[in-house]
Short mmCIF file of C-alpha atoms in Angstrom, two decimals:
data_model
loop_
_atom_site.label_atom_id
_atom_site.label_comp_id
_atom_site.label_asym_id
_atom_site.label_seq_id
_atom_site.Cartn_x
_atom_site.Cartn_y
_atom_site.Cartn_z
CA MET A 2 98.73 141.36 102.28
CA ASP A 3 95.87 140.73 99.85
CA ALA A 4 93.29 143.44 99.32
CA PRO A 5 89.79 142.24 100.30
CA ALA A 6 88.64 139.77 97.69
CA PRO A 7 85.92 141.77 95.91
CA ASP A 8 88.13 144.86 95.45
CA ARG A 9 90.98 142.85 94.10
CA LEU A 10 88.69 141.12 91.66
CA LEU A 11 87.09 144.38 90.54
CA HIS A 12 90.52 145.76 89.60
CA ALA A 13 91.76 142.73 87.66
CA ARG A 14 93.32 143.40 84.26
CA ALA A 15 93.71 139.80 83.06
CA VAL A 16 91.70 136.61 83.42
CA LEU A 17 92.96 133.07 83.00
CA LEU A 18 90.13 130.69 82.18
CA ASP A 19 90.33 126.94 82.57
CA LEU A 20 88.48 125.12 79.80
CA ASP A 21 87.18 121.65 80.65
CA GLY A 22 84.59 121.86 83.42
CA VAL A 23 84.54 125.69 83.29
CA LEU A 24 83.55 126.55 79.72
CA TYR A 25 82.36 123.09 78.69
CA VAL A 26 82.02 119.45 79.62
CA GLU A 27 82.79 117.25 76.61
CA ASP A 28 80.86 118.84 73.73
CA GLU A 29 78.36 120.74 75.85
CA PRO A 30 79.06 124.35 76.77
CA ILE A 31 78.36 125.31 80.40
CA GLU A 32 75.23 127.49 80.42
CA GLY A 33 76.18 131.14 80.00
CA ALA A 34 79.80 130.45 79.06
CA LEU A 35 79.67 132.14 75.65
CA GLU A 36 78.05 135.27 77.05
CA ALA A 37 80.49 135.38 79.96
CA VAL A 38 83.58 135.23 77.74
CA ALA A 39 82.10 137.92 75.50
CA ALA A 40 81.38 140.14 78.52
CA LEU A 41 84.95 139.79 79.79
CA ARG A 42 86.30 140.71 76.34
CA ASP A 43 83.93 143.67 76.10
CA ARG A 44 85.24 144.87 79.45
CA GLY A 45 88.74 144.98 77.91
CA LEU A 46 90.17 142.25 80.12
CA ARG A 47 93.11 140.35 78.66
CA LEU A 48 92.25 136.67 78.40
CA ARG A 49 94.19 133.44 78.38
CA PHE A 50 92.65 130.02 78.05
CA VAL A 51 94.84 127.82 80.20
CA THR A 52 94.26 124.09 80.22
CA ASN A 53 95.92 120.96 81.51
CA THR A 54 94.13 119.03 78.79
CA THR A 55 96.64 116.51 77.51
CA SER A 56 94.25 114.21 75.70
CA ARG A 57 94.00 116.38 72.60
CA PRO A 58 96.37 118.45 70.48
CA ARG A 59 96.12 122.23 70.45
CA ARG A 60 94.47 122.31 67.04
CA ASP A 61 91.62 120.11 68.33
CA ILE A 62 91.13 122.28 71.39
CA LEU A 63 90.92 125.41 69.24
CA ALA A 64 88.52 123.67 66.85
CA ARG A 65 86.26 122.61 69.71
CA LEU A 66 86.14 126.14 71.13
CA GLU A 67 85.24 127.46 67.69
CA ARG A 68 82.53 124.80 67.35
CA LEU A 69 81.08 125.75 70.74
CA GLY A 70 80.88 129.41 69.68
CA ILE A 71 83.90 130.60 71.70
CA PRO A 72 86.54 131.31 69.04
CA VAL A 73 89.97 131.78 70.63
CA PRO A 74 93.08 133.15 68.86
CA GLU A 75 95.92 130.62 68.90
CA ARG A 76 98.12 132.86 71.08
CA GLU A 77 95.47 132.95 73.83
CA LEU A 78 95.59 129.18 74.35
CA VAL A 79 98.19 127.90 76.81
CA THR A 80 98.83 124.15 77.21
CA PRO A 81 101.61 122.38 79.15
CA ALA A 82 103.20 120.88 76.02
CA ARG A 83 105.23 123.96 75.09
CA LEU A 84 106.51 124.34 78.64
CA ALA A 85 107.60 120.70 78.60
CA VAL A 86 109.57 121.26 75.40
CA GLU A 87 111.19 124.39 76.85
CA HIS A 88 112.15 122.49 79.99
CA CYS A 89 113.69 119.59 78.07
CA LEU A 90 115.58 121.85 75.68
CA ALA A 91 116.98 123.89 78.60
CA ALA A 92 118.13 120.67 80.27
CA ALA A 93 119.53 119.30 76.98
CA ARG A 94 117.29 116.26 77.31
CA LEU A 95 116.13 115.62 73.77
CA ARG A 96 115.60 111.86 73.53
CA ALA A 97 112.08 111.50 74.88
CA LEU A 98 109.83 108.57 75.65
CA LEU A 99 106.39 110.10 75.11
CA LEU A 100 103.47 108.62 77.07
CA MET A 101 100.64 110.33 75.25
CA ARG A 102 98.32 109.87 72.32
CA ASP A 103 99.96 110.01 68.93
CA GLU A 104 97.99 113.06 67.79
CA VAL A 105 99.25 115.10 70.78
CA LYS A 106 102.90 114.42 69.96
CA ALA A 107 102.79 117.18 67.33
CA ASP A 108 102.65 119.65 70.25
CA LEU A 109 106.03 118.35 71.44
CA ALA A 110 107.90 119.06 68.23
CA GLY A 111 111.51 119.81 69.09
CA LEU A 112 111.98 116.60 71.05
CA GLN A 113 113.17 113.37 69.45
CA GLU A 114 110.77 110.52 70.18
CA VAL A 115 112.54 107.32 71.22
CA ARG A 116 111.46 104.07 72.87
CA GLU A 117 114.80 103.23 74.50
CA ARG A 118 117.72 105.02 76.17
CA ALA A 119 115.59 108.11 76.72
CA ASP A 120 116.88 111.26 78.43
CA VAL A 121 113.40 112.08 79.60
CA VAL A 122 110.02 110.42 80.04
CA VAL A 123 107.21 112.88 79.32
CA VAL A 124 103.86 111.76 80.72
CA GLY A 125 100.76 113.12 79.07
CA ASP A 126 97.44 111.40 78.58
CA LEU A 127 97.07 107.85 77.33
CA GLY A 128 93.48 107.56 78.57
CA GLU A 129 92.34 103.96 78.53
CA ASP A 130 95.70 102.91 77.08
CA PHE A 131 97.44 103.60 80.39
CA GLY A 132 98.49 100.16 81.48
CA TYR A 133 101.16 97.94 82.93
CA ARG A 134 103.41 97.57 79.89
CA VAL A 135 103.82 101.21 79.03
CA LEU A 136 104.25 102.21 82.68
CA ASN A 137 106.84 99.47 83.18
CA GLN A 138 108.71 100.64 80.09
CA ALA A 139 108.74 104.17 81.51
CA PHE A 140 109.83 102.84 84.92
CA ARG A 141 112.86 101.11 83.40
CA GLU A 142 113.89 104.23 81.48
CA LEU A 143 113.61 106.24 84.71
CA LEU A 144 115.73 103.70 86.62
CA ALA A 145 118.31 103.97 83.84
CA GLY A 146 118.55 107.72 84.39
CA ALA A 147 115.79 109.44 82.41
CA GLU A 148 114.09 112.44 84.02
CA LEU A 149 110.35 112.28 84.76
CA VAL A 150 108.38 115.21 83.33
CA ALA A 151 104.60 115.37 83.72
CA LEU A 152 102.46 117.64 81.55
CA GLN A 153 100.11 117.82 84.54
CA LYS A 154 99.24 115.87 87.66
CA ASN A 155 95.47 116.25 87.97
CA ARG A 156 93.78 113.59 90.07
CA TYR A 157 90.57 113.15 88.05
CA TRP A 158 88.23 114.85 85.65
CA ARG A 159 84.55 114.74 84.84
CA THR A 160 83.50 112.59 81.89
CA PRO A 161 79.89 112.08 80.78
CA ASP A 162 79.58 108.91 82.87
CA GLY A 163 81.19 110.27 86.03
CA LEU A 164 84.54 111.26 87.53
CA SER A 165 87.46 109.49 85.86
CA LEU A 166 91.16 109.12 86.55
CA ASP A 167 93.28 111.86 85.01
CA VAL A 168 97.03 111.75 84.35
CA GLY A 169 98.09 112.44 87.95
CA PRO A 170 97.57 108.95 89.37
CA PHE A 171 99.85 107.46 86.71
CA VAL A 172 102.50 110.07 87.43
CA ALA A 173 102.13 109.23 91.13
CA ALA A 174 102.60 105.53 90.29
CA LEU A 175 105.92 106.24 88.57
CA GLU A 176 107.00 108.56 91.38
CA TYR A 177 106.26 105.89 93.96
CA ALA A 178 108.00 103.17 91.95
CA THR A 179 111.17 105.21 91.53
CA GLY A 180 111.11 107.22 94.76
CA ARG A 181 111.60 110.39 92.70
CA ASP A 182 109.38 113.42 92.13
CA ALA A 183 108.22 114.39 88.66
CA VAL A 184 108.81 117.83 87.19
CA VAL A 185 105.22 119.01 86.65
CA VAL A 186 105.02 121.70 83.95
CA GLY A 187 101.24 122.28 83.82
CA LYS A 188 99.02 123.82 86.47
CA PRO A 189 99.56 124.13 89.45
CA ALA A 190 103.26 124.72 88.76
CA SER A 191 104.26 128.29 89.56
CA ALA A 192 106.38 128.35 86.38
CA PHE A 193 103.21 127.70 84.40
CA PHE A 194 101.49 130.79 85.81
CA ALA A 195 104.66 132.88 85.52
CA THR A 196 104.92 132.04 81.81
CA VAL A 197 101.29 132.98 81.21
CA LEU A 198 101.63 136.28 83.06
CA ALA A 199 104.80 137.14 81.15
CA GLY A 200 102.87 136.69 77.90
CA LEU A 201 100.08 138.90 79.22
CA GLU A 202 102.50 141.57 80.49
CA VAL A 203 100.67 141.87 83.81
CA GLY A 204 101.76 141.08 87.34
CA PRO A 205 100.12 138.36 89.44
CA ALA A 206 98.26 140.93 91.56
CA ASP A 207 96.38 142.07 88.45
CA ALA A 208 95.32 138.61 87.32
CA VAL A 209 92.54 136.18 88.21
CA MET A 210 92.44 132.44 87.53
CA VAL A 211 89.01 130.82 87.13
CA GLY A 212 88.83 127.04 87.45
CA ASP A 213 86.91 124.02 88.70
CA ASP A 214 89.96 122.27 90.21
CA VAL A 215 90.54 123.64 93.68
CA GLU A 216 94.14 122.41 93.83
CA SER A 217 95.41 122.71 90.30
CA ASP A 218 93.62 125.91 89.26
CA VAL A 219 92.89 127.81 92.46
CA GLY A 220 95.64 126.55 94.75
CA GLY A 221 98.26 126.94 92.03
CA ALA A 222 97.07 130.46 91.18
CA LEU A 223 97.06 131.58 94.82
CA ARG A 224 100.60 130.26 95.34
CA ALA A 225 101.71 132.16 92.25
CA GLY A 226 100.18 135.38 93.61
CA LEU A 227 97.05 135.52 91.44
CA ALA A 228 93.49 135.62 92.71
CA GLY A 229 91.75 132.25 92.38
CA VAL A 230 88.04 131.88 91.65
CA LEU A 231 86.44 128.45 91.99
CA VAL A 232 83.35 127.50 89.96
CA ARG A 233 80.88 124.85 91.10
CA THR A 234 80.79 123.07 87.74
CA GLY A 235 82.91 120.33 86.17
CA LYS A 236 84.87 118.34 88.71
CA TYR A 237 83.88 120.62 91.62
CA ARG A 238 83.24 118.63 94.83
CA PRO A 239 82.76 120.29 98.23
CA GLU A 240 84.69 117.43 99.89
CA ALA A 241 87.68 118.10 97.63
CA VAL A 242 87.63 121.78 98.63
CA ALA A 243 87.49 120.91 102.33
CA ALA A 244 90.28 118.34 101.99
CA SER A 245 92.51 120.70 100.00
CA GLY A 246 92.83 123.39 102.66
CA VAL A 247 92.74 125.93 99.80
CA GLU A 248 90.65 129.07 100.34
CA PRO A 249 89.53 130.47 96.98
CA THR A 250 89.38 134.25 96.61
CA ALA A 251 85.75 133.65 95.65
CA THR A 252 83.51 130.72 94.80
CA VAL A 253 80.64 131.06 92.32
CA ASP A 254 78.08 128.72 90.79
CA SER A 255 79.51 128.89 87.29
CA ILE A 256 81.40 130.91 84.71
CA ALA A 257 78.14 132.82 84.14
CA ASP A 258 78.71 134.59 87.47
CA VAL A 259 82.27 135.64 86.75
CA PRO A 260 81.65 138.87 84.76
CA THR A 261 79.60 140.35 87.63
CA LEU A 262 82.29 139.27 90.10
CA LEU A 263 84.87 141.14 88.02
CA GLY A 264 82.66 144.17 87.54
CA ALA A 265 82.12 143.41 83.83
CA MET B 127 118.58 99.49 123.32
CA ASP B 128 119.51 96.77 120.87
CA ALA B 129 122.25 94.33 121.79
CA PRO B 130 125.15 94.54 119.33
CA ALA B 131 124.00 93.04 116.05
CA PRO B 132 126.04 89.80 116.01
CA ASP B 133 125.02 88.81 119.55
CA ARG B 134 121.39 89.46 118.90
CA LEU B 135 121.52 87.38 115.75
CA LEU B 136 123.36 84.53 117.47
CA HIS B 137 120.58 84.29 120.07
CA ALA B 138 117.65 84.33 117.66
CA ARG B 139 114.98 81.70 118.14
CA ALA B 140 112.92 82.31 115.02
CA VAL B 141 113.68 83.30 111.46
CA LEU B 142 111.29 84.87 108.97
CA LEU B 143 112.42 84.25 105.40
CA ASP B 144 111.22 86.22 102.42
CA LEU B 145 110.81 84.03 99.34
CA ASP B 146 111.14 85.78 95.99
CA GLY B 147 114.67 87.18 95.58
CA VAL B 148 115.88 85.47 98.76
CA LEU B 149 115.27 81.74 98.17
CA TYR B 150 114.61 81.92 94.45
CA VAL B 151 114.14 84.14 91.41
CA GLU B 152 111.37 82.79 89.22
CA ASP B 153 112.07 79.03 88.97
CA GLU B 154 115.76 79.21 89.87
CA PRO B 155 116.79 78.72 93.48
CA ILE B 156 119.42 81.14 94.80
CA GLU B 157 122.67 79.23 95.17
CA GLY B 158 122.93 77.66 98.60
CA ALA B 159 119.28 78.33 99.52
CA LEU B 160 118.31 74.69 100.07
CA GLU B 161 121.31 74.02 102.29
CA ALA B 162 120.77 77.25 104.23
CA VAL B 163 117.14 76.46 105.05
CA ALA B 164 118.15 72.92 106.09
CA ALA B 165 120.91 74.30 108.33
CA LEU B 166 118.48 76.69 110.05
CA ARG B 167 116.05 73.84 110.67
CA ASP B 168 118.84 71.59 111.99
CA ARG B 169 119.76 74.36 114.43
CA GLY B 170 116.23 74.14 115.83
CA LEU B 171 115.20 77.64 114.71
CA ARG B 172 111.49 78.16 114.15
CA LEU B 173 110.85 79.22 110.58
CA ARG B 174 108.20 81.20 108.77
CA PHE B 175 108.19 81.86 105.05
CA VAL B 176 106.70 85.33 104.76
CA THR B 177 105.95 86.72 101.34
CA ASN B 178 104.19 89.66 99.79
CA THR B 179 103.71 87.58 96.65
CA THR B 180 100.24 88.38 95.42
CA SER B 181 100.58 87.03 91.91
CA ARG B 182 100.03 83.40 92.88
CA PRO B 183 97.74 81.52 95.28
CA ARG B 184 99.16 79.82 98.36
CA ARG B 185 98.92 76.36 96.82
CA ASP B 186 101.12 77.44 93.91
CA ILE B 187 103.73 78.98 96.22
CA LEU B 188 103.90 75.77 98.26
CA ALA B 189 104.14 73.68 95.09
CA ARG B 190 107.00 75.81 93.77
CA LEU B 191 108.94 75.51 97.03
CA GLU B 192 108.45 71.73 96.93
CA ARG B 193 109.62 71.67 93.29
CA LEU B 194 112.73 73.68 94.21
CA GLY B 195 113.60 71.17 96.95
CA ILE B 196 112.48 73.37 99.87
CA PRO B 197 109.30 71.68 101.11
CA VAL B 198 107.42 73.95 103.52
CA PRO B 199 104.48 72.91 105.72
CA GLU B 200 101.34 74.92 104.97
CA ARG B 201 101.30 76.55 108.44
CA GLU B 202 104.83 77.95 107.89
CA LEU B 203 103.74 80.03 104.88
CA VAL B 204 102.36 83.52 105.61
CA THR B 205 100.81 85.64 102.86
CA PRO B 206 98.89 88.95 103.13
CA ALA B 207 95.61 87.44 101.90
CA ARG B 208 94.53 86.01 105.24
CA LEU B 209 95.30 89.28 107.00
CA ALA B 210 93.18 91.14 104.45
CA VAL B 211 90.24 88.84 105.12
CA GLU B 212 90.65 89.28 108.89
CA HIS B 213 90.75 93.05 108.48
CA CYS B 214 87.62 93.15 106.31
CA LEU B 215 85.66 90.80 108.58
CA ALA B 216 86.60 92.87 111.64
CA ALA B 217 85.41 96.02 109.86
CA ALA B 218 82.26 94.27 108.61
CA ARG B 219 83.25 95.10 105.03
CA LEU B 220 82.28 91.97 103.13
CA ARG B 221 81.35 93.19 99.62
CA ALA B 222 84.75 93.32 97.96
CA LEU B 223 85.98 94.47 94.58
CA LEU B 224 89.02 92.24 94.10
CA LEU B 225 91.86 93.57 91.91
CA MET B 226 93.86 90.36 91.57
CA ARG B 227 94.21 87.32 89.38
CA ASP B 228 91.28 84.93 89.50
CA GLU B 229 93.36 82.05 90.87
CA VAL B 230 94.41 84.13 93.89
CA LYS B 231 90.84 84.92 94.88
CA ALA B 232 90.58 81.49 96.55
CA ASP B 233 92.91 82.88 99.25
CA LEU B 234 90.29 85.55 100.04
CA ALA B 235 87.47 83.14 100.79
CA GLY B 236 85.18 84.75 103.36
CA LEU B 237 84.68 87.91 101.32
CA GLN B 238 81.89 88.30 98.79
CA GLU B 239 83.24 89.33 95.40
CA VAL B 240 81.25 92.14 93.77
CA ARG B 241 81.84 94.53 90.91
CA GLU B 242 79.63 97.37 92.16
CA ARG B 243 78.63 98.96 95.49
CA ALA B 244 81.65 97.45 97.18
CA ASP B 245 82.44 98.02 100.88
CA VAL B 246 86.11 97.52 100.19
CA VAL B 247 88.52 97.48 97.25
CA VAL B 248 91.27 94.90 97.82
CA VAL B 249 94.30 95.47 95.60
CA GLY B 250 96.51 92.48 94.87
CA ASP B 251 98.42 91.70 91.72
CA LEU B 252 96.95 91.99 88.26
CA GLY B 253 100.36 91.98 86.58
CA GLU B 254 100.09 93.10 82.98
CA ASP B 255 96.32 93.40 83.36
CA PHE B 256 96.71 96.48 85.55
CA GLY B 257 95.24 99.19 83.39
CA TYR B 258 93.02 102.22 83.13
CA ARG B 259 89.62 100.56 83.17
CA VAL B 260 90.06 98.43 86.26
CA LEU B 261 91.79 101.25 88.16
CA ASN B 262 89.02 103.66 87.20
CA GLN B 263 86.41 101.16 88.36
CA ALA B 264 88.22 100.91 91.70
CA PHE B 265 88.52 104.71 91.88
CA ARG B 266 84.77 105.15 91.52
CA GLU B 267 84.02 102.57 94.20
CA LEU B 268 86.46 104.36 96.51
CA LEU B 269 84.81 107.73 95.83
CA ALA B 270 81.46 106.12 96.66
CA GLY B 271 82.77 105.11 100.08
CA ALA B 272 84.63 101.80 99.75
CA GLU B 273 87.79 101.33 101.85
CA LEU B 274 91.12 100.80 100.09
CA VAL B 275 93.01 97.71 101.29
CA ALA B 276 96.33 96.72 99.70
CA LEU B 277 97.78 93.24 100.10
CA GLN B 278 101.18 94.92 99.83
CA LYS B 279 102.75 98.10 98.50
CA ASN B 280 106.09 96.96 97.09
CA ARG B 281 107.59 99.31 94.52
CA TYR B 282 109.09 96.73 92.14
CA TRP B 283 110.42 93.20 91.92
CA ARG B 284 113.02 91.38 89.87
CA THR B 285 111.75 89.45 86.85
CA PRO B 286 113.99 87.53 84.42
CA ASP B 287 114.22 90.53 82.09
CA GLY B 288 114.86 93.16 84.77
CA LEU B 289 113.15 95.11 87.54
CA SER B 290 109.40 95.39 87.05
CA LEU B 291 106.59 97.34 88.66
CA ASP B 292 105.02 95.58 91.63
CA VAL B 293 101.61 96.30 93.19
CA GLY B 294 102.69 99.41 95.11
CA PRO B 295 102.65 101.91 92.23
CA PHE B 296 99.04 101.02 91.43
CA VAL B 297 98.07 101.41 95.09
CA ALA B 298 99.86 104.77 95.05
CA ALA B 299 97.87 105.76 91.95
CA LEU B 300 94.57 105.09 93.74
CA GLU B 301 95.79 106.85 96.88
CA TYR B 302 96.76 109.91 94.86
CA ALA B 303 93.48 109.93 92.92
CA THR B 304 91.35 109.77 96.07
CA GLY B 305 93.63 111.63 98.49
CA ARG B 306 93.27 108.73 100.95
CA ASP B 307 95.80 106.24 102.31
CA ALA B 308 95.41 102.51 101.77
CA VAL B 309 95.38 100.02 104.61
CA VAL B 310 98.40 97.88 103.76
CA VAL B 311 98.16 94.41 105.33
CA GLY B 312 101.37 92.82 104.00
CA LYS B 313 104.97 93.68 104.85
CA PRO B 314 106.07 96.23 106.08
CA ALA B 315 102.89 96.63 108.19
CA SER B 316 103.64 96.12 111.89
CA ALA B 317 100.41 94.12 112.19
CA PHE B 318 101.85 91.66 109.66
CA PHE B 319 104.92 90.99 111.78
CA ALA B 320 102.89 90.89 115.00
CA THR B 321 100.63 88.20 113.54
CA VAL B 322 103.61 86.11 112.45
CA LEU B 323 105.30 86.40 115.84
CA ALA B 324 102.08 85.45 117.64
CA GLY B 325 101.95 82.26 115.57
CA LEU B 326 105.59 81.53 116.41
CA GLU B 327 105.11 82.27 120.11
CA VAL B 328 108.28 84.37 120.28
CA GLY B 329 108.80 88.05 120.97
CA PRO B 330 110.25 90.42 118.38
CA ALA B 331 113.64 90.53 120.17
CA ASP B 332 114.05 86.81 119.48
CA ALA B 333 113.23 86.96 115.79
CA VAL B 334 115.13 87.84 112.61
CA MET B 335 113.67 88.81 109.25
CA VAL B 336 115.75 88.02 106.15
CA GLY B 337 114.80 89.81 102.95
CA ASP B 338 115.96 91.51 99.75
CA ASP B 339 113.62 94.52 100.09
CA VAL B 340 115.26 97.09 102.34
CA GLU B 341 111.98 98.91 103.05
CA SER B 342 109.36 96.21 103.10
CA ASP B 343 111.38 93.39 104.70
CA VAL B 344 114.13 95.06 106.69
CA GLY B 345 112.57 98.43 107.51
CA GLY B 346 109.26 96.81 108.44
CA ALA B 347 110.98 94.23 110.66
CA LEU B 348 113.08 96.84 112.44
CA ARG B 349 110.03 98.99 113.15
CA ALA B 350 108.26 95.93 114.58
CA GLY B 351 111.23 95.23 116.87
CA LEU B 352 112.78 92.32 114.98
CA ALA B 353 116.32 92.17 113.65
CA GLY B 354 116.50 92.75 109.90
CA VAL B 355 119.05 91.07 107.62
CA LEU B 356 119.39 92.30 104.06
CA VAL B 357 120.61 89.97 101.29
CA ARG B 358 122.32 91.23 98.14
CA THR B 359 120.19 89.10 95.80
CA GLY B 360 116.82 89.61 94.12
CA LYS B 361 115.77 93.25 93.99
CA TYR B 362 118.73 94.44 96.12
CA ARG B 363 120.13 97.77 94.90
CA PRO B 364 122.68 99.82 96.85
CA GLU B 365 120.97 103.05 95.75
CA ALA B 366 117.66 101.83 97.20
CA VAL B 367 119.39 101.11 100.52
CA ALA B 368 120.97 104.55 100.60
CA ALA B 369 117.70 106.25 99.68
CA SER B 370 115.71 104.33 102.28
CA GLY B 371 117.62 105.53 105.34
CA VAL B 372 117.14 102.03 106.77
CA GLU B 373 120.16 100.48 108.56
CA PRO B 374 119.91 96.68 108.41
CA THR B 375 121.10 94.73 111.45
CA ALA B 376 123.40 92.99 108.98
CA THR B 377 123.86 92.76 105.21
CA VAL B 378 125.12 89.57 103.56
CA ASP B 379 125.71 88.44 99.99
CA SER B 380 122.93 85.87 99.99
CA ILE B 381 120.81 83.44 102.00
CA ALA B 382 123.83 81.09 101.93
CA ASP B 383 125.54 83.36 104.48
CA VAL B 384 122.62 83.47 106.91
CA PRO B 385 123.25 80.21 108.86
CA THR B 386 126.76 81.36 109.80
CA LEU B 387 125.41 84.78 110.77
CA LEU B 388 122.93 83.07 113.12
CA GLY B 389 125.52 80.65 114.47
CA ALA B 390 123.94 77.67 112.74
#
């Protein structure tokens, strides 16, 4: 059903770029990232910067991009927080136990933060503060009837000292404890990609996702009908690709190779 | 293939009794527990006290039973720690990162405790000390090639203030992060039941497991060929029974009903 990979990529009208591990790692830009983003813009491609980053609020992500020399308009940045709020509002679940850093809670405005008798437990990133007490508190709210919503379910990410646990393992812990599946609103959820495409006003066949996470970025994009390009930076590990069973539309060394791949 | 449940139970020669939630909750014996254990002994049934408790060393478990008026000979107590050591020795994996309380490590004598370059990560109970840093340390050892061994994988247990996360969710977190399954040596592993039966010198058809965990105690026993009796104390929850799909050989209100069930 797909056109051969190169053709499909050459005709793309929109590009979704993952951030962490694709454009930068911590405060270091990936070599060639600035030039690549500029080349894609020059080519007239519509861009969205789509991240599962849940450790920082949107304003910090935008500030970092600016600092790295990749200024991004607010409307081009897509994070799972807004989708989580939309989901909870649609389900009339407003009383929320929020497992995330305080500064990120601003991105969930619209929900009422509570510590007891929650309608929903929203799991974001607590980093090194993930621990028994907070997970047990969430577990008890879930047993009492709260819904489990995860901003994302990534397994791990690359930090300066090596690969580190992401949010996913803690979501998996709560799923296992309760025997129930979380509603995941970030990548690789198809609803995530559908929302982004709606904002871009293009269909999935005209869009390409570029990421370093073979499951969350590439696998999710392919399932949603987009092309999926894997970069060999960030958390990329050949073993993870083999284990995933996902076959990227293309795999390149880094974001620096993406403009050529897309004919830009 | 099974004889009708009552008959099979009436002809049992050995009884495996779970501890926490069956004989006691914290330092309170379940009503009728002392008399029930005495009645089973008087009947001449061979007993084993089989627990997934990983929060306390064997000597503490024996001391608690003595304190509660249920003295148990050392050889009648079976915990997952010895099975973990046997597994690691057989696999020649001696350098072990031990995720458990210091006082429990005595039960894993035979392994060499290390913090880096481990051959195996053994997950027991860290209680409220389960947290990001220790899980991330384990994750990195697993990525570097260590095997994941779990003393047990229970979802939750009953504490005085309610149901609380057990070891299982943290094992599930590491499994999800690495994409690999743990070797679980405690209940419900068939090897656990086989080892207990070998020590009792009876076949599975002559043995009954009594527990409050429908999956770990009853489901595990049934899969290993034993009868499985569920008690409505401890962590018992009707919803968990329904969700499990497990059909206990019999379900009774508490350990106090077990002697009658077994004709004692």
